[in-house]
Short mmCIF file of C-alpha atoms in Angstrom, two decimals:
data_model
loop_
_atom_site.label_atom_id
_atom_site.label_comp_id
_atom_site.label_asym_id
_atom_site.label_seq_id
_atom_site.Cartn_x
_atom_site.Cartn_y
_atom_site.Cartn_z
CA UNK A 1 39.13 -106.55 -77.28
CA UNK A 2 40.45 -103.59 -78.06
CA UNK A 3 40.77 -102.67 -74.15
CA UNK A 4 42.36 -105.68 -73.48
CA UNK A 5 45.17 -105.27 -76.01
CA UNK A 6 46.13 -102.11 -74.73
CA UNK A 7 46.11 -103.15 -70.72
CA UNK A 8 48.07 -106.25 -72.14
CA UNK A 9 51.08 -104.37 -73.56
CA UNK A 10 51.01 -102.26 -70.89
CA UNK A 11 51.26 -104.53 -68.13
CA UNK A 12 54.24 -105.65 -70.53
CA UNK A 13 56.14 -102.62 -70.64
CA UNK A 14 56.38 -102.29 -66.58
CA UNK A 15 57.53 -105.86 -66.15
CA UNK A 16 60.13 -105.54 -68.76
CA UNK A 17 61.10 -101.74 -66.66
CA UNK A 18 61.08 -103.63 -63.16
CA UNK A 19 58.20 -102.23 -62.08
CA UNK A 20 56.23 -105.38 -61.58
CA UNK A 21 55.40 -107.44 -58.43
CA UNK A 22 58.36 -109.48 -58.54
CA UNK A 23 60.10 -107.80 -56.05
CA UNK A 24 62.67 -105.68 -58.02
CA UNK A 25 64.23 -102.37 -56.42
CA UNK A 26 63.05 -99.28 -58.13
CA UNK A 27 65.30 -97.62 -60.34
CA UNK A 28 66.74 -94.41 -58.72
CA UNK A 29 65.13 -91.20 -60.01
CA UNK A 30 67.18 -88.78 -62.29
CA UNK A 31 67.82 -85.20 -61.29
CA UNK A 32 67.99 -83.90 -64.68
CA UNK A 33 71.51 -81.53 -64.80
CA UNK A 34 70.82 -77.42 -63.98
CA UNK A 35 71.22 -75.29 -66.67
CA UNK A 36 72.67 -71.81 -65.27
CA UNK A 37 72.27 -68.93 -68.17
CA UNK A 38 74.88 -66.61 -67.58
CA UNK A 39 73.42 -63.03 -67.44
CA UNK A 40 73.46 -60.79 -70.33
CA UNK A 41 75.79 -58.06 -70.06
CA UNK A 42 75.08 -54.86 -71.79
CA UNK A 43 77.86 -53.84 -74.56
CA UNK A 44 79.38 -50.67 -73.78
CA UNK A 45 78.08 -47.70 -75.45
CA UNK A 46 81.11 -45.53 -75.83
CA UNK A 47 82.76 -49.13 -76.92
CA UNK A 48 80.50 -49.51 -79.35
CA UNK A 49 80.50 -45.74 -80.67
CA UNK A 50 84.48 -45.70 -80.55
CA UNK A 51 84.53 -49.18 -82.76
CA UNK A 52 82.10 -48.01 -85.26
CA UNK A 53 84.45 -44.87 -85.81
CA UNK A 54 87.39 -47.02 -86.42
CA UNK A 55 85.92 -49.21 -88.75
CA UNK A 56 84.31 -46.58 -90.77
CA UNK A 57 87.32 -44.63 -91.21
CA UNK A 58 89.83 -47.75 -91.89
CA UNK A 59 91.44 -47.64 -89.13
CA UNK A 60 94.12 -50.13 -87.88
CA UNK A 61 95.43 -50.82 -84.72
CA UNK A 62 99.19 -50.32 -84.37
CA UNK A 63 100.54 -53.88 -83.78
CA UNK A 64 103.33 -54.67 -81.09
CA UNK A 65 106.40 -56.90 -81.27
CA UNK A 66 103.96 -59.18 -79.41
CA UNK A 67 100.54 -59.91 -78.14
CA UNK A 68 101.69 -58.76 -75.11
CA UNK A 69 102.67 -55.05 -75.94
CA UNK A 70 99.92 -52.30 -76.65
CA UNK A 71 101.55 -49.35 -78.69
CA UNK A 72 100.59 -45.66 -79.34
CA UNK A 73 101.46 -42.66 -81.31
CA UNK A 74 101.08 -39.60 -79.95
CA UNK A 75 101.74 -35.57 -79.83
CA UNK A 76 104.16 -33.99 -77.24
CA UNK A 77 102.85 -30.50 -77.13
CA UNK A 78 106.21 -29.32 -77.22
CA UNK A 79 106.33 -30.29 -80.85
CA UNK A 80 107.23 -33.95 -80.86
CA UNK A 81 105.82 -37.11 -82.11
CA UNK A 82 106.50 -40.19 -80.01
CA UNK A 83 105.70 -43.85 -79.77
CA UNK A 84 104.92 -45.53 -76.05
CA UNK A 85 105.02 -49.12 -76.26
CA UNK A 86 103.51 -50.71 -73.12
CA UNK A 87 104.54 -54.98 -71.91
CA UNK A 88 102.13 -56.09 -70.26
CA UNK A 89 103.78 -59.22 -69.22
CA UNK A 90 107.60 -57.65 -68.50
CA UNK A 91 105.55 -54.52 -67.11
CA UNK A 92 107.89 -52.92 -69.35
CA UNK A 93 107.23 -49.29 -71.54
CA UNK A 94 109.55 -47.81 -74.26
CA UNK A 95 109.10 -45.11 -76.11
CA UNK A 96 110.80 -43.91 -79.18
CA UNK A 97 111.32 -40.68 -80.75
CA UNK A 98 110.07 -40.47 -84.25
CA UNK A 99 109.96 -37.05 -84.92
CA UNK A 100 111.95 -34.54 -82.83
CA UNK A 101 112.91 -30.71 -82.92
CA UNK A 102 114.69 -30.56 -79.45
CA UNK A 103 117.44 -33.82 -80.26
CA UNK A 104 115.29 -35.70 -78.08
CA UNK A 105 116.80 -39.47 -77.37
CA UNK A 106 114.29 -43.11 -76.75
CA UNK A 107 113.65 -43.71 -72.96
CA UNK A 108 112.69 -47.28 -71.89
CA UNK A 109 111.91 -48.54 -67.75
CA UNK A 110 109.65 -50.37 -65.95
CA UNK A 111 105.84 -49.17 -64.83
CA UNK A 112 103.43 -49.41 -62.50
CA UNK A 113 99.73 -49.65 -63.75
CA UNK A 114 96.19 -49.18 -61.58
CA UNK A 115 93.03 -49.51 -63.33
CA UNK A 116 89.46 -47.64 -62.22
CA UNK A 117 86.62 -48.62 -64.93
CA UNK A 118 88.13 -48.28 -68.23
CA UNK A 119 91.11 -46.33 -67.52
CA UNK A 120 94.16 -47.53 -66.61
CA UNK A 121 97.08 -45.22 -65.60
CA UNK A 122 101.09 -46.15 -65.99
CA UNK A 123 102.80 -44.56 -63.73
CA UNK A 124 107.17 -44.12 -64.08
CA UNK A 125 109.48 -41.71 -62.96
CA UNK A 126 108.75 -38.53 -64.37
CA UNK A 127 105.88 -40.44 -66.61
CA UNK A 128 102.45 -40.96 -65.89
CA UNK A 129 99.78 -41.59 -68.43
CA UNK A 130 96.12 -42.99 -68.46
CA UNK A 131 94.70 -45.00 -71.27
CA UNK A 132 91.17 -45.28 -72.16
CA UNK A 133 90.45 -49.25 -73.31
CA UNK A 134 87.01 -47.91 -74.82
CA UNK A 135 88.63 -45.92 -77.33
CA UNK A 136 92.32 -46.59 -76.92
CA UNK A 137 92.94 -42.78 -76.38
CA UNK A 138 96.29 -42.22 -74.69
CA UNK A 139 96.90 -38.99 -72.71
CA UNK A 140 99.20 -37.76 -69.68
CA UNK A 141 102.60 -35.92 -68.81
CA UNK A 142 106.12 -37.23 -69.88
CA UNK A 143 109.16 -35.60 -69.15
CA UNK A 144 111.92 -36.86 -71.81
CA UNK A 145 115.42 -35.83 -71.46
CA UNK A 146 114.97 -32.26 -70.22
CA UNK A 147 112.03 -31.97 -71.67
CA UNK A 148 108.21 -31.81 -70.03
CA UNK A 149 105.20 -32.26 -72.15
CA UNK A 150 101.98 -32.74 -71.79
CA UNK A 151 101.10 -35.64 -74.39
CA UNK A 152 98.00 -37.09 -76.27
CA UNK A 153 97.09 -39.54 -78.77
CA UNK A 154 96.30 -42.91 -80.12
CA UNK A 155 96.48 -46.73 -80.43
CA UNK A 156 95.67 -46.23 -83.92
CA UNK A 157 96.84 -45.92 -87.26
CA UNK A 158 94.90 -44.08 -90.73
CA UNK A 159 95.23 -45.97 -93.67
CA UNK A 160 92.94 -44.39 -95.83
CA UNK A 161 92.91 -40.64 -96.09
CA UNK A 162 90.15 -40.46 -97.86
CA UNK A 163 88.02 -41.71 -94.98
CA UNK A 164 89.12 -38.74 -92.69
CA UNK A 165 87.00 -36.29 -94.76
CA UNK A 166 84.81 -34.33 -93.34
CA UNK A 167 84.58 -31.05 -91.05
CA UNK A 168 86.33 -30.27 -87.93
CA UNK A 169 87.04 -27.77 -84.66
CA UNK A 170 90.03 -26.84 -83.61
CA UNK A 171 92.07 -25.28 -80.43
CA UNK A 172 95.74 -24.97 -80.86
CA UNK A 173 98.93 -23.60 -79.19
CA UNK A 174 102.49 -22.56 -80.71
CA UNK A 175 105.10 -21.11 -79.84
CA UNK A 176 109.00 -20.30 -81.02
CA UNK A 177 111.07 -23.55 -80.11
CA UNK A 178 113.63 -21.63 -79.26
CA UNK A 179 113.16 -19.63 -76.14
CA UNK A 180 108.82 -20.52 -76.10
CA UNK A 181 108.36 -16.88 -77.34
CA UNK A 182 105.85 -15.27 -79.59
CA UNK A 183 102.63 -17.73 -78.53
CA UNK A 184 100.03 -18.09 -80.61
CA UNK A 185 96.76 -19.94 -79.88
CA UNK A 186 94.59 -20.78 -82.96
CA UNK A 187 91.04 -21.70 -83.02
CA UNK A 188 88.37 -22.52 -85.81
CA UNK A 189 87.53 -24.32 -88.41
CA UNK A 190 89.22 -27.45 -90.33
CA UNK A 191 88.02 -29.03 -93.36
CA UNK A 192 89.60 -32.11 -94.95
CA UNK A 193 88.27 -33.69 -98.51
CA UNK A 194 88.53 -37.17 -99.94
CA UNK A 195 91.25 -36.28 -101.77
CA UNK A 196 93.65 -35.13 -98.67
CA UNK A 197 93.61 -31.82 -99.19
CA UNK A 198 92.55 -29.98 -96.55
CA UNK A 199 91.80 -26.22 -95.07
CA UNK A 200 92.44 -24.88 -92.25
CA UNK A 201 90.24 -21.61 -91.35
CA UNK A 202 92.06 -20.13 -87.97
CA UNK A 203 89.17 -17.50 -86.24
CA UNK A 204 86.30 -18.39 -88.64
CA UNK A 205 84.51 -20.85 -90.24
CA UNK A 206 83.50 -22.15 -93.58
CA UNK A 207 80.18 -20.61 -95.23
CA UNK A 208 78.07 -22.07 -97.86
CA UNK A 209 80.40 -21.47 -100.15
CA UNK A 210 83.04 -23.19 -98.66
CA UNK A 211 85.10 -19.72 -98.30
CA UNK A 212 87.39 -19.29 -94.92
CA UNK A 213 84.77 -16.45 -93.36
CA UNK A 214 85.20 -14.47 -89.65
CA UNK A 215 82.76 -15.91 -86.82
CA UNK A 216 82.82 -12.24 -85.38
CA UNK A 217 84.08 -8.81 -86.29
CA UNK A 218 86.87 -8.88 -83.56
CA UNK A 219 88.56 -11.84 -84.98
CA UNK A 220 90.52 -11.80 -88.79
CA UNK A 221 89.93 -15.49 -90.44
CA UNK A 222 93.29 -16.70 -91.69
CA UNK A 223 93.60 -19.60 -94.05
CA UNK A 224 95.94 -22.11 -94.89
CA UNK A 225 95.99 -24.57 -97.26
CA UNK A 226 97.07 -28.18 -96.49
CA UNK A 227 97.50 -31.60 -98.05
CA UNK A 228 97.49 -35.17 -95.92
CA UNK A 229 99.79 -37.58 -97.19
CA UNK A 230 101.46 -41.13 -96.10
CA UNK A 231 105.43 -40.82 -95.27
CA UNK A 232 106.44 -43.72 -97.27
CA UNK A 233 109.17 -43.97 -94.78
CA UNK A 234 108.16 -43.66 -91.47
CA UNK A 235 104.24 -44.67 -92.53
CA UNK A 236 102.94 -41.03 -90.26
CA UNK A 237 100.56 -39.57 -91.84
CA UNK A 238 101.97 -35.86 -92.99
CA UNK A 239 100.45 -32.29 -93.19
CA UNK A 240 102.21 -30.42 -95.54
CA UNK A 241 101.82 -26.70 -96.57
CA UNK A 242 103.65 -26.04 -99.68
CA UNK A 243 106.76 -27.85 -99.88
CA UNK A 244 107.60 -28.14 -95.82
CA UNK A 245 105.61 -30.30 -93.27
CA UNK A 246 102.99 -28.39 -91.63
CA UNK A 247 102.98 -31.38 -88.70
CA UNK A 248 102.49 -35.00 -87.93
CA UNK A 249 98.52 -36.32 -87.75
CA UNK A 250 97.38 -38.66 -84.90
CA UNK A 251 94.19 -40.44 -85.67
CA UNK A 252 91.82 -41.30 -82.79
CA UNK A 253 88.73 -42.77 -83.05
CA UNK A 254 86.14 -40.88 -80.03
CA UNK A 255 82.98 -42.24 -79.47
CA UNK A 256 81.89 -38.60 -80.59
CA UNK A 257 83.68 -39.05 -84.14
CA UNK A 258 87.27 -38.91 -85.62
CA UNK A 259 89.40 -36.12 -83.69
CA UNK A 260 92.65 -35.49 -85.12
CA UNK A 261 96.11 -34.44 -82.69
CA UNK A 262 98.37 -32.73 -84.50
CA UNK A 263 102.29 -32.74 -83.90
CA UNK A 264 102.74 -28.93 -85.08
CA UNK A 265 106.27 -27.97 -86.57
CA UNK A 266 107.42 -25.52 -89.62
CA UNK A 267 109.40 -22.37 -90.29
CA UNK A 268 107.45 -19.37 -90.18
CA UNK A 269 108.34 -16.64 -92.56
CA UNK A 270 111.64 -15.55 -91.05
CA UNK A 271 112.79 -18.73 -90.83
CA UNK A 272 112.14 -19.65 -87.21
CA UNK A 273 110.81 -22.62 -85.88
CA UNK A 274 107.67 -23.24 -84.37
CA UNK A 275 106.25 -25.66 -82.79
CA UNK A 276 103.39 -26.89 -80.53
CA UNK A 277 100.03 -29.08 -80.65
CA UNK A 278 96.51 -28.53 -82.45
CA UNK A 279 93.73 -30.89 -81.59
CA UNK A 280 90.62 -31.30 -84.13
CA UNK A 281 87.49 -32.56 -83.00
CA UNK A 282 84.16 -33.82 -85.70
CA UNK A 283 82.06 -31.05 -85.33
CA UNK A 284 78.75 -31.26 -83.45
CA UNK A 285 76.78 -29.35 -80.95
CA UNK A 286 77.79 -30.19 -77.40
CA UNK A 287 74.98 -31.22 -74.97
CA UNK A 288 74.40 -32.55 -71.40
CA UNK A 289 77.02 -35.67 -72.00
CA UNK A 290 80.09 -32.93 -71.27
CA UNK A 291 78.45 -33.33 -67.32
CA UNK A 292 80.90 -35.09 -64.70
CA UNK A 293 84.22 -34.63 -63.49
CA UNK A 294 87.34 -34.09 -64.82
CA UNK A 295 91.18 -34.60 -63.69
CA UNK A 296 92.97 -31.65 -65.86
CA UNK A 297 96.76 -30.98 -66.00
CA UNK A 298 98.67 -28.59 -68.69
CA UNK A 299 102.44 -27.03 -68.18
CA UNK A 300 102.48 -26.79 -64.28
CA UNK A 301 98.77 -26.91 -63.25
CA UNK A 302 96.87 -29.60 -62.24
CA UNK A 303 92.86 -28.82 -61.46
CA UNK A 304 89.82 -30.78 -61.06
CA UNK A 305 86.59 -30.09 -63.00
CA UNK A 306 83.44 -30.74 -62.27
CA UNK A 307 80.42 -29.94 -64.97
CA UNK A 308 77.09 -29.87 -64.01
CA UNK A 309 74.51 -28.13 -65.77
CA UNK A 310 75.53 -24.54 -66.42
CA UNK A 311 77.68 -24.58 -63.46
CA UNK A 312 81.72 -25.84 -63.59
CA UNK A 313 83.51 -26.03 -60.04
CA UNK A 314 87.29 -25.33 -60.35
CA UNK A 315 90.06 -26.91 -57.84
CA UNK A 316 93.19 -25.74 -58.21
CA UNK A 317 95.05 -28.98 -56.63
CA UNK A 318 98.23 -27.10 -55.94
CA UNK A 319 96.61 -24.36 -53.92
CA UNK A 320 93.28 -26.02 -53.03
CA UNK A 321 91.22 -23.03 -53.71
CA UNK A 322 87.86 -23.33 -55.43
CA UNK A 323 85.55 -21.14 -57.51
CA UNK A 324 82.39 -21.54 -59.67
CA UNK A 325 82.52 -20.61 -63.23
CA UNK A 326 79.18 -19.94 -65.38
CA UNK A 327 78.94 -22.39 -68.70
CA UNK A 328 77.91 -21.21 -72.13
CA UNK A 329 77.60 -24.27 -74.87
CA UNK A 330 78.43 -24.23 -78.48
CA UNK A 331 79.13 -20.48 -78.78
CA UNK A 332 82.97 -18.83 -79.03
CA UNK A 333 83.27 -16.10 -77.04
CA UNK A 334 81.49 -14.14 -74.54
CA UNK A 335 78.03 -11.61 -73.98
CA UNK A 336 77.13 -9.58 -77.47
CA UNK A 337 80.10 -10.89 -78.62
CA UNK A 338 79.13 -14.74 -78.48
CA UNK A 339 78.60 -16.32 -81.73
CA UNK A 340 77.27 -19.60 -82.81
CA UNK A 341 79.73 -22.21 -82.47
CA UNK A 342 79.12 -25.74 -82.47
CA UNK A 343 81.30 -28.32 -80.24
CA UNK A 344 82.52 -25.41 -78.17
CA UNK A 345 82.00 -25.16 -74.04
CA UNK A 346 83.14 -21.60 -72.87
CA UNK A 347 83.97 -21.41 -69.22
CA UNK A 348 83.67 -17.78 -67.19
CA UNK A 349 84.34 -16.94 -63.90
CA UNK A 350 82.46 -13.67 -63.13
CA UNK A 351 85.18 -12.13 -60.89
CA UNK A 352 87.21 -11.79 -63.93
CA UNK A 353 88.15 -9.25 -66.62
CA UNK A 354 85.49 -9.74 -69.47
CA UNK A 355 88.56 -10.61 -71.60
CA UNK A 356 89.20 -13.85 -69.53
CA UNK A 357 87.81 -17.16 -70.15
CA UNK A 358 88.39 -20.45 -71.23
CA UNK A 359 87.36 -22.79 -74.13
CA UNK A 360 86.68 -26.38 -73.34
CA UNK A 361 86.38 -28.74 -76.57
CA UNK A 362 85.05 -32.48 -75.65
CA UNK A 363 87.35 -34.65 -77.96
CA UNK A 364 85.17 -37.81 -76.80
CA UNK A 365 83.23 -38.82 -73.82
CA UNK A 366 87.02 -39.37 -71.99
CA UNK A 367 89.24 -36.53 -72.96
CA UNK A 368 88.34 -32.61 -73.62
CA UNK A 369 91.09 -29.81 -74.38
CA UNK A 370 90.72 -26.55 -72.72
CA UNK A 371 91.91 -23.22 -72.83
CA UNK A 372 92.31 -20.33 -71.30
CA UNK A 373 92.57 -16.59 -72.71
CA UNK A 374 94.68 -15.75 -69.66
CA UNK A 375 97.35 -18.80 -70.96
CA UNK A 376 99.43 -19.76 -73.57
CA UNK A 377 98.90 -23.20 -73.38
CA UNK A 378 96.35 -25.69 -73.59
CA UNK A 379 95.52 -28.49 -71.22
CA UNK A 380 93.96 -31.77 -71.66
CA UNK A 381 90.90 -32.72 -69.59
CA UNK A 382 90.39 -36.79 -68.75
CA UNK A 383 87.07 -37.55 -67.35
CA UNK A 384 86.63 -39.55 -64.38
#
């Protein structure tokens, strides 16, 4: 009986679906819908780095008028401080002068942009700039009113000084802004505390007991002591030595740690005024990630770098002649004279003086600063 039952209620089911002998037509078969899983795309290391940075640190993006405008701060190395305001709809860029020792006046026109990767490039008359969207790094050549600068900086904004402490590098350049005399180039050591004050230890380092101490015998460590503060007008944060500004502090967030662009500007002892640009980098040894190739421009050069291994090939673009310089990492300085350094790439070409080499300083994996011991200036470095 049991048997039965069951081949009774089945015989019920198929009539009641049509699938008797009655002469029904078949329901049509589904084709159940095909699910297409979109493939996973790896997140972005330097993205990922660069983001972490910012949040740790309290960082805030500087907002537009808009959603449609991307603003940045940054350091003219003449010895400015000015803000680039990009539309991306109007295809519009303004930039205003917020700090100024040459009378400098707010230019505004229209740009042309080309992206490769992650960088895209505005291009202007006399203006061209590339932006990094990993890190929102900002760095190119502007000429403003009769000015020409070399510029760098940021699409963000410190709120918390506190959360810049910690220990730095440094390469620098100043001059008089008068007539670009008496140039100085400063390198070494920066610390900055929770508290905002900060020292700055120009041809040494820091030793265990936190005193301002010569890396080698042919250099004299010079210290200065600063404090970071918050303009409560302007809302830039402020270096000040003493009672005069020291220079305006950009904030960018490098997938390698904080870095730090300095607007440099004071009155030395005989009242003259100097300006120019230091850049501060988190400091940590440099390895294989400075390898690739690099677009470099300063104050009438433009080059093309190319790292690999202990090897850099220079192009001089306005002359096309090449040469091969020999790479020493995370010393300063050259032969017995070399001393630990960490964060610091020196570049030599043997058919040189022994006195002539340059100093290349990765910022993050898209920018380094470089200079030269035959120069006055720096240059900034944007990786391809």
């Amino acid at each position: 009986m049991k048997n039965a039952f069951t081949f009774l209620v089945l015989g019920a089911a198929l009539s009641a679906c049509g699938g008797g002998s009655d002469g029904g037509t078949p329901a049509a078969p589904v084709t159940p819908p095909v699910v297409v899983t979109p493939p996973v795309v790896p997140a972005d290391s330097v993205t990922v780095a660069s983001d972490a940075v910012a949040k740790e640190a309290g960082l805030s993006v500087i907002a537009g008028a808009s959603a449609d405008e991307s603003v940045y701060d940054v350091a003219a190395y003449i010895g400015d401080t000015w803000r680039i305001t990009f539309d991306s709809v109007k295809k519009t860029y303004a930039i205003r002068v917020l700090s100024t020792q040459f009378g400098l006046n707010d230019r505004s026109g229209t740009f042309t942009a080309s992206t490769s990767g992650n960088l895209t490039t505005y291009t202007a008359t006399d203006f061209s700039v590339t932006v990094d969207a990993r890190t929102r790094l900002l760095s190119g050549n502007i000429k403003l009113g009769s000015m020409v600068s070399t510029v760098s900086g940021t699409g963000y904004a410190a709120t918390d000084v506190a959360k810049l402490a910690g220990n730095y590098i440094f390469l620098g350049a100043m001059r008089n802004a008068s007539n670009g005399g008496d140039r100085f180039n400063p390198k070494g050591s920066l610390k900055v505390a929770a508290d905002g004050s900060a020292q700055l230890c120009n041809g040494g380092v820091f030793n265990a007991q936190g005193v301002c101490s010569p890396v080698s015998p042919q250099l004299e460590a010079e210290n200065a002591s600063l404090t970071l503060v918050k303009d409560a007008k302007t809302g830039l944060l402020v270096a000040r030595q003493g009672q005069q500004d020291f220079g305006i502090v950009h904030v960018h967030a490098g997938d390698r740690g904080l870095a730090l662009f300095i607007d440099r500007y004071s009155r030395n002892q005989q009242n003259v005024l100097r300006v120019g640009t230091i850049v501060a980098a988190k400091q940590q040894k440099i390895g294989t990630e400075i390898a690739g190739s690099y677009a470099c421009s300063a104050p009438g050069i433009s080059a093309n770098i190319v790292v690999a291994g202990s090897t850099a090939t220079l192009t001089n673009n306005t002359t096309g002649k090449t040469h091969a310089e020999t790479i020493t990492v995370n010393k300063l300085g050259l032969g017995a004279q070399a001393v630990d350094f960490d964060g610091i790439a020196v570049f030599k070409d043997p058919a040189d003086v022994p006195a002539d080499y340059s100093m290349f300083m990765p910022v993050s994996s898209s920018m380094a600063v470089e200079f030269s011991t035959d120069r006055s200036y720096m240059g900034v470095c944007l990786k391809k």
